[in-house]
């Protein structure tokens, strides 16, 4: 399979490929979570509507170019965050990224969403491994790959890693990997 499905169904949520109609909902989620996101994510920097517009339009173009497959995390009809598979981790691999509205944290929703991304990513042709990267100080983000059986593979510090850009960052990046052998591969 070349691309994942535009919709991934989970038990308590679904992932839906970002759509232009999601800009307003994404802007609200970013704005309402400003203090929560500001420690770790550039999503919290700038006007939330402009940031959401850039997020969604970039996601649409990256999907068409097969560079990334980014989704809105939808719970009870509400956009509560975003996640995606990005082809920037290196040959034969995909990087997974995620963020969540502050009011929806602590419920295992990101873990559920990332589990769906792992299944979808492992089914793509040419994908041998998946990777999650986060700042070492972001302990909540570290819990996701740990719960899903990823193996911690390395720590990177400057000059290989960017210096801290956001207030909560330490400047040390932790990388976790999972091989794609656990999921069946498409033969098409």
PDB file of C-alpha atoms in Angstrom:
ATOM      1  CA  UNK A   1       0.000   0.000   0.000  1.00  0.00           C
ATOM      2  CA  UNK A   2       1.403   3.434  -0.951  1.00  0.00           C
ATOM      3  CA  UNK A   3      -0.640   5.654   1.400  1.00  0.00           C
ATOM      4  CA  UNK A   4      -2.596   4.980   4.563  1.00  0.00           C
ATOM      5  CA  UNK A   5      -6.356   5.313   4.642  1.00  0.00           C
ATOM      6  CA  UNK A   6      -7.740   8.837   4.996  1.00  0.00           C
ATOM      7  CA  UNK A   7      -9.735   7.645   8.042  1.00  0.00           C
ATOM      8  CA  UNK A   8      -8.423   5.357  10.779  1.00  0.00           C
ATOM      9  CA  UNK A   9     -10.996   4.028  13.247  1.00  0.00           C
ATOM     10  CA  UNK A  10     -10.174   3.344  16.894  1.00  0.00           C
ATOM     11  CA  UNK A  11     -12.233   2.400  19.943  1.00  0.00           C
ATOM     12  CA  UNK A  12     -12.789   5.883  21.406  1.00  0.00           C
ATOM     13  CA  UNK A  13     -11.685   8.145  18.585  1.00  0.00           C
ATOM     14  CA  UNK A  14     -10.997   8.270  14.915  1.00  0.00           C
ATOM     15  CA  UNK A  15      -8.242   9.825  12.896  1.00  0.00           C
ATOM     16  CA  UNK A  16      -9.319  11.758   9.838  1.00  0.00           C
ATOM     17  CA  UNK A  17      -7.073  13.271   7.236  1.00  0.00           C
ATOM     18  CA  UNK A  18      -7.016  17.043   7.857  1.00  0.00           C
ATOM     19  CA  UNK A  19      -9.528  18.983   5.734  1.00  0.00           C
ATOM     20  CA  UNK A  20      -9.840  22.702   5.036  1.00  0.00           C
ATOM     21  CA  UNK A  21     -13.070  22.652   7.071  1.00  0.00           C
ATOM     22  CA  UNK A  22     -10.980  21.678  10.141  1.00  0.00           C
ATOM     23  CA  UNK A  23      -9.075  24.982  10.307  1.00  0.00           C
ATOM     24  CA  UNK A  24     -11.513  26.623  12.743  1.00  0.00           C
ATOM     25  CA  UNK A  25     -11.611  23.584  15.042  1.00  0.00           C
ATOM     26  CA  UNK A  26      -7.828  23.241  14.973  1.00  0.00           C
ATOM     27  CA  UNK A  27      -7.447  26.960  15.752  1.00  0.00           C
ATOM     28  CA  UNK A  28      -9.768  26.601  18.769  1.00  0.00           C
ATOM     29  CA  UNK A  29      -7.907  23.546  20.049  1.00  0.00           C
ATOM     30  CA  UNK A  30      -4.564  25.327  19.689  1.00  0.00           C
ATOM     31  CA  UNK A  31      -5.835  28.573  21.242  1.00  0.00           C
ATOM     32  CA  UNK A  32      -7.549  26.809  24.146  1.00  0.00           C
ATOM     33  CA  UNK A  33      -4.373  24.790  24.810  1.00  0.00           C
ATOM     34  CA  UNK A  34      -1.898  27.630  24.430  1.00  0.00           C
ATOM     35  CA  UNK A  35      -0.257  27.252  27.854  1.00  0.00           C
ATOM     36  CA  UNK A  36      -0.178  23.452  27.580  1.00  0.00           C
ATOM     37  CA  UNK A  37       1.361  23.468  24.075  1.00  0.00           C
ATOM     38  CA  UNK A  38       3.737  26.378  24.593  1.00  0.00           C
ATOM     39  CA  UNK A  39       6.229  24.308  26.595  1.00  0.00           C
ATOM     40  CA  UNK A  40       6.827  21.897  23.688  1.00  0.00           C
ATOM     41  CA  UNK A  41       5.241  22.958  20.418  1.00  0.00           C
ATOM     42  CA  UNK A  42       5.640  25.814  17.951  1.00  0.00           C
ATOM     43  CA  UNK A  43       1.883  25.398  17.364  1.00  0.00           C
ATOM     44  CA  UNK A  44       1.435  27.731  20.336  1.00  0.00           C
ATOM     45  CA  UNK A  45       3.499  30.517  18.755  1.00  0.00           C
ATOM     46  CA  UNK A  46       1.574  33.142  16.810  1.00  0.00           C
ATOM     47  CA  UNK A  47      -2.052  33.668  15.914  1.00  0.00           C
ATOM     48  CA  UNK A  48      -3.868  30.343  16.377  1.00  0.00           C
ATOM     49  CA  UNK A  49      -5.943  30.769  13.209  1.00  0.00           C
ATOM     50  CA  UNK A  50      -2.845  31.439  11.111  1.00  0.00           C
ATOM     51  CA  UNK A  51      -1.054  28.497  12.736  1.00  0.00           C
ATOM     52  CA  UNK A  52      -4.043  26.195  12.114  1.00  0.00           C
ATOM     53  CA  UNK A  53      -4.337  27.364   8.509  1.00  0.00           C
ATOM     54  CA  UNK A  54      -0.657  26.601   7.940  1.00  0.00           C
ATOM     55  CA  UNK A  55      -1.000  23.246   9.735  1.00  0.00           C
ATOM     56  CA  UNK A  56      -3.936  22.100   7.616  1.00  0.00           C
ATOM     57  CA  UNK A  57      -2.778  23.446   4.242  1.00  0.00           C
ATOM     58  CA  UNK A  58       0.695  22.002   4.768  1.00  0.00           C
ATOM     59  CA  UNK A  59      -0.823  18.655   5.770  1.00  0.00           C
ATOM     60  CA  UNK A  60      -2.919  18.605   2.596  1.00  0.00           C
ATOM     61  CA  UNK A  61       0.023  19.316   0.304  1.00  0.00           C
ATOM     62  CA  UNK A  62       2.363  16.908   2.123  1.00  0.00           C
ATOM     63  CA  UNK A  63      -0.217  14.126   1.750  1.00  0.00           C
ATOM     64  CA  UNK A  64      -0.443  14.706  -1.998  1.00  0.00           C
ATOM     65  CA  UNK A  65       3.373  14.646  -2.293  1.00  0.00           C
ATOM     66  CA  UNK A  66       3.607  11.479  -0.124  1.00  0.00           C
ATOM     67  CA  UNK A  67       5.798  13.344   2.378  1.00  0.00           C
ATOM     68  CA  UNK A  68       3.493  13.018   5.387  1.00  0.00           C
ATOM     69  CA  UNK A  69       0.087  11.658   6.359  1.00  0.00           C
ATOM     70  CA  UNK A  70      -1.342  13.923   9.039  1.00  0.00           C
ATOM     71  CA  UNK A  71      -4.661  13.478  10.821  1.00  0.00           C
ATOM     72  CA  UNK A  72      -7.073  15.306  13.075  1.00  0.00           C
ATOM     73  CA  UNK A  73      -7.768  13.352  16.256  1.00  0.00           C
ATOM     74  CA  UNK A  74     -11.558  13.373  16.576  1.00  0.00           C
ATOM     75  CA  UNK A  75     -13.438  12.407  19.763  1.00  0.00           C
ATOM     76  CA  UNK A  76     -17.205  12.762  20.080  1.00  0.00           C
ATOM     77  CA  UNK A  77     -17.230  14.827  16.877  1.00  0.00           C
ATOM     78  CA  UNK A  78     -14.635  17.301  18.226  1.00  0.00           C
ATOM     79  CA  UNK A  79     -11.135  17.905  16.879  1.00  0.00           C
ATOM     80  CA  UNK A  80      -9.007  17.429  20.007  1.00  0.00           C
ATOM     81  CA  UNK A  81      -5.536  17.228  18.494  1.00  0.00           C
ATOM     82  CA  UNK A  82      -3.459  15.991  15.654  1.00  0.00           C
ATOM     83  CA  UNK A  83      -0.985  13.285  14.750  1.00  0.00           C
ATOM     84  CA  UNK A  84       0.784  11.953  11.738  1.00  0.00           C
ATOM     85  CA  UNK A  85       3.267   9.799   9.925  1.00  0.00           C
ATOM     86  CA  UNK A  86       6.135  11.741   8.316  1.00  0.00           C
ATOM     87  CA  UNK A  87       8.706  10.523   5.812  1.00  0.00           C
ATOM     88  CA  UNK A  88      11.480  12.613   7.357  1.00  0.00           C
ATOM     89  CA  UNK A  89      12.991   9.940   9.591  1.00  0.00           C
ATOM     90  CA  UNK A  90      15.195   8.454   6.868  1.00  0.00           C
ATOM     91  CA  UNK A  91      14.992   5.760   4.219  1.00  0.00           C
ATOM     92  CA  UNK A  92      12.622   2.921   5.069  1.00  0.00           C
ATOM     93  CA  UNK A  93      11.231   4.706   8.138  1.00  0.00           C
ATOM     94  CA  UNK A  94       8.452   7.010   9.274  1.00  0.00           C
ATOM     95  CA  UNK A  95       8.437   9.467  12.146  1.00  0.00           C
ATOM     96  CA  UNK A  96       5.304   9.751  14.265  1.00  0.00           C
ATOM     97  CA  UNK A  97       4.281  13.048  15.810  1.00  0.00           C
ATOM     98  CA  UNK A  98       1.309  14.054  17.976  1.00  0.00           C
ATOM     99  CA  UNK A  99      -0.303  16.814  20.037  1.00  0.00           C
ATOM    100  CA  UNK A 100      -3.475  17.004  22.085  1.00  0.00           C
ATOM    101  CA  UNK A 101      -5.812  19.663  23.469  1.00  0.00           C
ATOM    102  CA  UNK A 102      -5.048  20.222  27.169  1.00  0.00           C
ATOM    103  CA  UNK A 103      -8.552  19.214  28.296  1.00  0.00           C
ATOM    104  CA  UNK A 104      -8.224  15.788  26.674  1.00  0.00           C
ATOM    105  CA  UNK A 105      -4.857  14.705  28.103  1.00  0.00           C
ATOM    106  CA  UNK A 106      -4.401  11.885  30.597  1.00  0.00           C
ATOM    107  CA  UNK A 107      -7.013   9.615  29.023  1.00  0.00           C
ATOM    108  CA  UNK A 108      -4.804   7.454  26.790  1.00  0.00           C
ATOM    109  CA  UNK A 109      -6.145   9.063  23.615  1.00  0.00           C
ATOM    110  CA  UNK A 110      -2.735   9.802  22.116  1.00  0.00           C
ATOM    111  CA  UNK A 111      -1.611   6.249  22.842  1.00  0.00           C
ATOM    112  CA  UNK A 112      -4.718   4.949  21.061  1.00  0.00           C
ATOM    113  CA  UNK A 113      -4.147   7.290  18.108  1.00  0.00           C
ATOM    114  CA  UNK A 114      -0.460   6.378  17.824  1.00  0.00           C
ATOM    115  CA  UNK A 115      -1.313   2.663  17.964  1.00  0.00           C
ATOM    116  CA  UNK A 116      -3.522   3.220  14.905  1.00  0.00           C
ATOM    117  CA  UNK A 117      -0.662   5.079  13.192  1.00  0.00           C
ATOM    118  CA  UNK A 118       1.698   2.201  13.945  1.00  0.00           C
ATOM    119  CA  UNK A 119      -0.675  -0.281  12.297  1.00  0.00           C
ATOM    120  CA  UNK A 120      -1.200   2.007   9.284  1.00  0.00           C
ATOM    121  CA  UNK A 121       2.495   2.832   8.946  1.00  0.00           C
ATOM    122  CA  UNK A 122       3.597  -0.796   9.141  1.00  0.00           C
ATOM    123  CA  UNK A 123       1.230  -1.647   6.271  1.00  0.00           C
ATOM    124  CA  UNK A 124       2.880   0.835   3.888  1.00  0.00           C
ATOM    125  CA  UNK A 125       5.242  -0.456   1.236  1.00  0.00           C
ATOM    126  CA  UNK A 126       8.905   0.137   1.987  1.00  0.00           C
ATOM    127  CA  UNK A 127       8.450   0.954   5.671  1.00  0.00           C
ATOM    128  CA  UNK A 128      10.753  -1.077   7.905  1.00  0.00           C
ATOM    129  CA  UNK A 129      10.583   0.987  11.094  1.00  0.00           C
ATOM    130  CA  UNK A 130       8.714   3.754  12.893  1.00  0.00           C
ATOM    131  CA  UNK A 131      10.260   6.376  15.128  1.00  0.00           C
ATOM    132  CA  UNK A 132       8.991   8.782  17.778  1.00  0.00           C
ATOM    133  CA  UNK A 133      11.195  11.708  18.803  1.00  0.00           C
ATOM    134  CA  UNK A 134      10.584  14.070  21.710  1.00  0.00           C
ATOM    135  CA  UNK A 135      12.503  16.347  24.017  1.00  0.00           C
ATOM    136  CA  UNK A 136      13.857  14.468  27.040  1.00  0.00           C
ATOM    137  CA  UNK A 137      12.048  16.840  29.391  1.00  0.00           C
ATOM    138  CA  UNK A 138       8.648  15.967  27.886  1.00  0.00           C
ATOM    139  CA  UNK A 139       7.800  13.002  30.099  1.00  0.00           C
ATOM    140  CA  UNK A 140       4.194  12.741  28.890  1.00  0.00           C
ATOM    141  CA  UNK A 141       5.382  12.249  25.318  1.00  0.00           C
ATOM    142  CA  UNK A 142       7.856   9.603  26.504  1.00  0.00           C
ATOM    143  CA  UNK A 143       5.025   7.521  27.923  1.00  0.00           C
ATOM    144  CA  UNK A 144       3.437   6.911  24.518  1.00  0.00           C
ATOM    145  CA  UNK A 145       6.274   4.962  22.848  1.00  0.00           C
ATOM    146  CA  UNK A 146       7.022   3.183  26.126  1.00  0.00           C
ATOM    147  CA  UNK A 147       3.406   1.953  26.415  1.00  0.00           C
ATOM    148  CA  UNK A 148       3.395   0.815  22.768  1.00  0.00           C
ATOM    149  CA  UNK A 149       6.570  -1.252  22.961  1.00  0.00           C
ATOM    150  CA  UNK A 150       8.963   1.081  21.164  1.00  0.00           C
ATOM    151  CA  UNK A 151      12.628   0.715  22.089  1.00  0.00           C
ATOM    152  CA  UNK A 152      14.628   3.766  23.134  1.00  0.00           C
ATOM    153  CA  UNK A 153      17.452   3.942  20.590  1.00  0.00           C
ATOM    154  CA  UNK A 154      19.336   7.174  21.199  1.00  0.00           C
ATOM    155  CA  UNK A 155      19.702  10.565  22.784  1.00  0.00           C
ATOM    156  CA  UNK A 156      20.976  13.464  20.694  1.00  0.00           C
ATOM    157  CA  UNK A 157      22.256  16.764  21.936  1.00  0.00           C
ATOM    158  CA  UNK A 158      23.626  19.823  20.165  1.00  0.00           C
ATOM    159  CA  UNK A 159      25.055  20.120  17.561  1.00  0.00           C
ATOM    160  CA  UNK A 160      23.079  17.144  16.170  1.00  0.00           C
ATOM    161  CA  UNK A 161      19.863  18.254  17.839  1.00  0.00           C
ATOM    162  CA  UNK A 162      18.421  21.738  17.646  1.00  0.00           C
ATOM    163  CA  UNK A 163      18.971  23.882  20.708  1.00  0.00           C
ATOM    164  CA  UNK A 164      15.876  24.343  22.849  1.00  0.00           C
ATOM    165  CA  UNK A 165      13.295  26.309  20.867  1.00  0.00           C
ATOM    166  CA  UNK A 166      10.405  26.071  23.268  1.00  0.00           C
ATOM    167  CA  UNK A 167      10.398  26.968  26.995  1.00  0.00           C
ATOM    168  CA  UNK A 168      10.017  23.390  28.292  1.00  0.00           C
ATOM    169  CA  UNK A 169      12.707  21.852  26.109  1.00  0.00           C
ATOM    170  CA  UNK A 170      16.065  20.651  27.404  1.00  0.00           C
ATOM    171  CA  UNK A 171      17.698  20.455  23.966  1.00  0.00           C
ATOM    172  CA  UNK A 172      18.152  16.696  24.307  1.00  0.00           C
ATOM    173  CA  UNK A 173      16.110  14.637  21.852  1.00  0.00           C
ATOM    174  CA  UNK A 174      15.098  11.077  22.674  1.00  0.00           C
ATOM    175  CA  UNK A 175      14.353   8.693  19.811  1.00  0.00           C
ATOM    176  CA  UNK A 176      12.296   5.510  20.088  1.00  0.00           C
ATOM    177  CA  UNK A 177      11.948   2.850  17.363  1.00  0.00           C
ATOM    178  CA  UNK A 178       9.639   0.002  16.521  1.00  0.00           C
ATOM    179  CA  UNK A 179      10.211  -2.366  13.630  1.00  0.00           C
ATOM    180  CA  UNK A 180       7.424  -2.859  11.142  1.00  0.00           C
ATOM    181  CA  UNK A 181       7.594  -6.647  11.227  1.00  0.00           C
ATOM    182  CA  UNK A 182       4.724  -6.835  13.720  1.00  0.00           C
ATOM    183  CA  UNK A 183       2.071  -5.853  11.179  1.00  0.00           C
ATOM    184  CA  UNK A 184       1.242  -7.547   7.858  1.00  0.00           C
ATOM    185  CA  UNK A 185       2.488  -5.870   4.691  1.00  0.00           C
ATOM    186  CA  UNK A 186       0.466  -5.272   1.546  1.00  0.00           C
ATOM    187  CA  UNK A 187       1.671  -7.181  -1.474  1.00  0.00           C
ATOM    188  CA  UNK A 188       0.211  -4.750  -4.027  1.00  0.00           C
TER     189      UNK A 188
END
